[in-house]
Tab-separated table of C-alpha atoms in Angstrom:
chain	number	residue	atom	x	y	z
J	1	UNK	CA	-51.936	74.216	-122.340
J	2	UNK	CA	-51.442	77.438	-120.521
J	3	UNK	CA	-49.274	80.086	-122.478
J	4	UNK	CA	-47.127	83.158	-121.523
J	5	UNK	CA	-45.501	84.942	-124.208
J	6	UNK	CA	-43.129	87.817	-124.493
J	7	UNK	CA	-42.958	89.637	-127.863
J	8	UNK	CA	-38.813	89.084	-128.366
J	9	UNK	CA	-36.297	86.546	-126.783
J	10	UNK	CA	-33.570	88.848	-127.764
J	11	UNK	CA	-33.241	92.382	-128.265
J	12	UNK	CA	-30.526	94.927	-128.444
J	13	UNK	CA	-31.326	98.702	-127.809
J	14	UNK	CA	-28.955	102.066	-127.523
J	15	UNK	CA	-28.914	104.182	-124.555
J	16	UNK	CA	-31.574	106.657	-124.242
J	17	UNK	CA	-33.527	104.393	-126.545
J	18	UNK	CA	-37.268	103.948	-125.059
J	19	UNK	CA	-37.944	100.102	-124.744
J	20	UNK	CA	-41.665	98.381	-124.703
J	21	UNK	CA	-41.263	94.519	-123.185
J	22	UNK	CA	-45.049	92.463	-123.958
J	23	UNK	CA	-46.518	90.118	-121.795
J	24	UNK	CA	-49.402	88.204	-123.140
J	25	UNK	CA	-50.973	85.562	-121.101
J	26	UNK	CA	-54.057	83.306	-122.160
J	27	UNK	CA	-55.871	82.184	-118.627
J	28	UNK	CA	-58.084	84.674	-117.490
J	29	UNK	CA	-55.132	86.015	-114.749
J	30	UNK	CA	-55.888	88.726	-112.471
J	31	UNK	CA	-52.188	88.972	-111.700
J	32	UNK	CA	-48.939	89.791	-114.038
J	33	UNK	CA	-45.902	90.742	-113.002
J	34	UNK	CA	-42.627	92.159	-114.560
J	35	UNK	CA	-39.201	90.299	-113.156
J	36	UNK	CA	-35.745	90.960	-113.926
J	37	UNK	CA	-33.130	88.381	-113.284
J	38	UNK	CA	-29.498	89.684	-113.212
J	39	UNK	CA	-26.396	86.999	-112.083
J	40	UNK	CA	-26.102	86.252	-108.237
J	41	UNK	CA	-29.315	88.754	-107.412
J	42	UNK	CA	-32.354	86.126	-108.140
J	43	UNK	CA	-35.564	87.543	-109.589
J	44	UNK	CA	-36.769	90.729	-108.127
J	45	UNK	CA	-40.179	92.343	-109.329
J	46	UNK	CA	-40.217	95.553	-111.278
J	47	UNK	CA	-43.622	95.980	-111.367
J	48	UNK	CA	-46.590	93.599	-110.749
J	49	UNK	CA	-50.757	94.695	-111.662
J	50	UNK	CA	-53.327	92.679	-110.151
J	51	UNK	CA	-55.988	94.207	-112.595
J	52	UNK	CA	-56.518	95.842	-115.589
J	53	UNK	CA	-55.120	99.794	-115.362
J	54	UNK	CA	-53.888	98.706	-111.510
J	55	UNK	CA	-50.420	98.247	-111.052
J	56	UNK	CA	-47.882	98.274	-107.896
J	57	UNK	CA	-44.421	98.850	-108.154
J	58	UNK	CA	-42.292	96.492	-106.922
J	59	UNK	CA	-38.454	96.435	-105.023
J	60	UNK	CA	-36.785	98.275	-108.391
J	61	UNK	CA	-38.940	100.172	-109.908
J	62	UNK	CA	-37.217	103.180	-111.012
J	63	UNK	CA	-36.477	103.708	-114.734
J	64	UNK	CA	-39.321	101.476	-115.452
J	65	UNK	CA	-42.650	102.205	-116.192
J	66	UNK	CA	-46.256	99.849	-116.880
J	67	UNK	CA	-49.082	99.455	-118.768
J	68	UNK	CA	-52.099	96.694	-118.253
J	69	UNK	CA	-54.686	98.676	-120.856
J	70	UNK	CA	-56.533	95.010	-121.259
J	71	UNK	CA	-56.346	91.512	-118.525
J	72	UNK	CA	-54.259	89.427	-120.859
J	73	UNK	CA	-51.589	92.117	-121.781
J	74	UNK	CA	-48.938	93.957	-119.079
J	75	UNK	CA	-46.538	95.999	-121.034
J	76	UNK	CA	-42.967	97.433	-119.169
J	77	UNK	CA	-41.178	100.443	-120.872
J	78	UNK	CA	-37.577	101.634	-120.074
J	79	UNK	CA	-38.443	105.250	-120.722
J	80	UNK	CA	-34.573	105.953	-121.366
J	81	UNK	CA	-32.450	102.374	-121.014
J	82	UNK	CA	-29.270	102.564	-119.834
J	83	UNK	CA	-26.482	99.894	-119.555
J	84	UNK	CA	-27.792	99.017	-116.249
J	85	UNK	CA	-30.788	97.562	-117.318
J	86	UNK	CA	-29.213	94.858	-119.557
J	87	UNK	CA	-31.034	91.979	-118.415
J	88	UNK	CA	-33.278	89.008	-118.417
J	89	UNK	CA	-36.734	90.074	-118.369
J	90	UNK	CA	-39.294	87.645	-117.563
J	91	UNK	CA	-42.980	88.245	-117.034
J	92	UNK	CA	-45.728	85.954	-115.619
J	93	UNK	CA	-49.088	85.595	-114.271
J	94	UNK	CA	-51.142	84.074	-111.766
J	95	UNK	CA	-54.265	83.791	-109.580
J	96	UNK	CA	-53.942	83.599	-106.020
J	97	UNK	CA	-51.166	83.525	-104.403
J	98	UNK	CA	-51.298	79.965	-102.901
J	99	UNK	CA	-51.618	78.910	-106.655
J	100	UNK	CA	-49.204	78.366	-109.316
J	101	UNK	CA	-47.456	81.185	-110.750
J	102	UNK	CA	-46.560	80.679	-114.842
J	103	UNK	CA	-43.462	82.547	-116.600
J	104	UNK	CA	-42.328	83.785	-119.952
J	105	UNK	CA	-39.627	82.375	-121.659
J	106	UNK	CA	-37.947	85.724	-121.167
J	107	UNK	CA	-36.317	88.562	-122.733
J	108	UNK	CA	-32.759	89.225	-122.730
J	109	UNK	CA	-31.844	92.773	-123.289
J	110	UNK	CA	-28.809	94.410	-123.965
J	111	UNK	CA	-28.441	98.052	-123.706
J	112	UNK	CA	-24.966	99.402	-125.586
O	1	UNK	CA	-38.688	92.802	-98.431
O	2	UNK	CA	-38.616	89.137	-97.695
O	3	UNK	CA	-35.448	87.510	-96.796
O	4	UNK	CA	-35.295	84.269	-99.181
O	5	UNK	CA	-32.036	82.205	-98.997
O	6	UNK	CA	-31.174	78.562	-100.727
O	7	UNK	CA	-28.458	77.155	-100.347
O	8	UNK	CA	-26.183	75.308	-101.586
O	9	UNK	CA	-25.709	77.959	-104.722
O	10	UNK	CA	-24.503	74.931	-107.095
O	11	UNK	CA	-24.511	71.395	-106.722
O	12	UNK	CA	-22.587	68.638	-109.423
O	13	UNK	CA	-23.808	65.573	-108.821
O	14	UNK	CA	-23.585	61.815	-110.489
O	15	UNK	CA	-26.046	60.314	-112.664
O	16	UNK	CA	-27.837	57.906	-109.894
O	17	UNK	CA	-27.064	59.750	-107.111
O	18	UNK	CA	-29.839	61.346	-104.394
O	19	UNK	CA	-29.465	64.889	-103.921
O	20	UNK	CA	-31.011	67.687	-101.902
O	21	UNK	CA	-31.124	71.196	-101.481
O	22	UNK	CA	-32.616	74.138	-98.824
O	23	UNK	CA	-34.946	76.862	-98.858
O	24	UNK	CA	-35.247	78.959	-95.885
O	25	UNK	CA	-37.350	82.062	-95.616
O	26	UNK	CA	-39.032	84.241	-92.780
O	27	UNK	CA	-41.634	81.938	-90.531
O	28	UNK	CA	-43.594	84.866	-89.424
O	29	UNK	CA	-46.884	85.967	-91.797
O	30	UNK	CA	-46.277	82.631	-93.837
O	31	UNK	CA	-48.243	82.436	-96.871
O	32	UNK	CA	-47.029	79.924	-99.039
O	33	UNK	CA	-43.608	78.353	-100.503
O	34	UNK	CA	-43.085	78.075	-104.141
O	35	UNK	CA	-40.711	76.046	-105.839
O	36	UNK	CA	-39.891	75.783	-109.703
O	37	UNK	CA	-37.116	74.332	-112.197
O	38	UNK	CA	-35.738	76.580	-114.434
O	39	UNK	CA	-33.993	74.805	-117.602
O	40	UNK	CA	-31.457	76.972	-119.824
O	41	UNK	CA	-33.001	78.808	-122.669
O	42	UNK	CA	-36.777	77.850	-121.205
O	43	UNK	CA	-39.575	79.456	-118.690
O	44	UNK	CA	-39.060	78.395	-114.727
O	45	UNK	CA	-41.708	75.831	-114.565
O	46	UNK	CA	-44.044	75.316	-111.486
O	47	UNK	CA	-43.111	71.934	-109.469
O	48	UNK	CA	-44.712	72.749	-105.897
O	49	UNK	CA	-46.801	75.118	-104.022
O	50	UNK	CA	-47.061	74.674	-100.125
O	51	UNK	CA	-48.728	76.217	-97.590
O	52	UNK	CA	-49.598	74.054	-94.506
O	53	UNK	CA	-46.557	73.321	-91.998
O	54	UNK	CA	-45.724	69.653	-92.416
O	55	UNK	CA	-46.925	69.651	-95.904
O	56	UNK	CA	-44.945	66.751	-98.151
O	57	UNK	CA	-45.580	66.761	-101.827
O	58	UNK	CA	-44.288	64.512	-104.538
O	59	UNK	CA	-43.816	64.428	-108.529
O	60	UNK	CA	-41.866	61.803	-110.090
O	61	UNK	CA	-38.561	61.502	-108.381
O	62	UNK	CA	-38.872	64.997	-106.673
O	63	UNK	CA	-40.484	65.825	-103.452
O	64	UNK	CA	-40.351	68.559	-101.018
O	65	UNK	CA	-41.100	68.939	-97.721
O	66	UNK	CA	-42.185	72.555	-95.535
O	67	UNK	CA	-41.294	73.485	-92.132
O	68	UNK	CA	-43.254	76.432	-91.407
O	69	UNK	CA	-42.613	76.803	-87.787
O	70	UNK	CA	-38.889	77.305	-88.402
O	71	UNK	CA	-38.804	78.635	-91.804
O	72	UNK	CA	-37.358	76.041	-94.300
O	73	UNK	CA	-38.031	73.573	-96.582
O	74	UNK	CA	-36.515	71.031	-98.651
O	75	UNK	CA	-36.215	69.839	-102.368
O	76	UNK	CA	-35.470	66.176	-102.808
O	77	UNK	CA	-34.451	64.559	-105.957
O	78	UNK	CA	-34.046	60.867	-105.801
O	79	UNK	CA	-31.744	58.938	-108.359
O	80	UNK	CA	-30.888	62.040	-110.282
O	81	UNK	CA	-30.754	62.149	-114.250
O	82	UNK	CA	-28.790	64.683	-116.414
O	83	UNK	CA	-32.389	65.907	-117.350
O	84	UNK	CA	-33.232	67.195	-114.062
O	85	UNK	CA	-29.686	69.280	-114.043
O	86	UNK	CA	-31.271	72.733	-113.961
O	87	UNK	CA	-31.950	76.186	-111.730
O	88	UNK	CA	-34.035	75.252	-108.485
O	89	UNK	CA	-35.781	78.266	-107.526
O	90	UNK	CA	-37.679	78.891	-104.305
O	91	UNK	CA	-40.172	81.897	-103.976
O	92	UNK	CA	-42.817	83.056	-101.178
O	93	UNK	CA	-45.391	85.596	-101.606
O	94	UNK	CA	-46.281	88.472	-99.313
O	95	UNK	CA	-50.166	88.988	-98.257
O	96	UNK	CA	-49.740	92.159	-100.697
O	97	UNK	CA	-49.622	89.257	-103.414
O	98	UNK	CA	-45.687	90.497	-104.076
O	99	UNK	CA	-43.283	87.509	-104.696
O	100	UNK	CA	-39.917	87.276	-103.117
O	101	UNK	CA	-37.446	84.759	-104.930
O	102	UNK	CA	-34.095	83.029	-103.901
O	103	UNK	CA	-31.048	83.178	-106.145
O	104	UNK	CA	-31.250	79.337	-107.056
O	105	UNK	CA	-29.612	76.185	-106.239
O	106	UNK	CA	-27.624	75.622	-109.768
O	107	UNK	CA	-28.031	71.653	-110.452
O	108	UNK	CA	-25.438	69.986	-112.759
O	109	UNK	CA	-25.808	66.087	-113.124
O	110	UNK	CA	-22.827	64.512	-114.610
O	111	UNK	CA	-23.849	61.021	-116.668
């Protein structure tokens, strides 16, 4: 059974608190990507790598930051959170991209 | 940035009843159509991918169809269930391998 996991469901930081969000995915996936999913907006990509050390950013990008040191594991760090990244975070990883793209449960941050 | 739309935002429907819902996205540089079903407090899970104009692909009492040509395609649930009452989300990839989602057709079905 294929597997994404994300190292907390819940977590709740301070402002100017650095943040690390873990992926870890168990298929061999070139791809991973970092989504956040905010009310009304959909899912937009933060940050997506398509190997290990390559990364692209996405369509929001800033205050975020990556790290895919090793093919099963794509990190995302808020180098300074503020209250406008309380979110859901959801990461997930695929092969092509005519084939089947498999998510997280998610991460839902709150940033006081 | 890829211009993904669904409509209609949320949808109540009764236990029994057929139901179905709209993706639309640019028809130029087509690459493929995603769709998944995102449950509360669980992962979006993969139902379709599409990529050839026509294409018509069932699972259970869901199917979808892809228009291409014009840019749409449908989700179909036959005989709905209070199990299938969840997010429908619709996605389509750039060739850059970049993913660009809808906001979700919200799917409440009332037993």
């Amino acid at each position: 059974d294929v597997k994404v996991t994300q190292s907390s469901r819940y977590l709740v930081k301070r402002t100017g608190e650095k943040v690390f969000l873990e992926c870890v995915q168990d298929m061999d996936h070139e791809n991973m990507f970092w989504y956040r999913q905010d009310p009304g907006l959909g899912l937009r990509l933060i940050y997506f790598s398509y190997d290990v050390k390559m990364k692209e950013k996405g369509d929001i990008p800033e205050g975020y930051s990556v790290s895919r040191e090793k093919k099963e594991r794509f990190s995302l760090i808020l180098e300074s959170a503020s209250t406008n990244q309380t979110s859901m975070y959801l990461c997930a990883s695929g092969g092509h991209p005519r084939e089947t793209q498999y998510f997280g449960p998610g991460t839902r941050l709150l940033v006081l | 940035i890829l211009n993904v739309e669904q409509s209609p935002q949320s949808l109540h429907v009764q236990e029994g009843d057929s139901t179905n819902f709209t993706c639309s996205f640019p028809s130029s540089n087509f690459y493929a159509l995603h769709w998944y079903r995102w449950e509360t407090a669980k992962s979006p899970e993969a139902l379709f991918v599409m990529t050839l104009n026509g294409d018509e692909k069932k699972k259970g009492r869901i199917s979808a169809t892809l228009n291409t040509k014009e840019g749409y395609s449908y989700l179909y649930i036959k005989g709905s269930q209070p199990e299938d009452s969840a997010t429908y989300l619709c996605a389509t990839p750039n060739t850059g391998n970049q993913f660009y989602f809808g906001t979700g057709t919200s799917l409440t079905v009332i037993p």
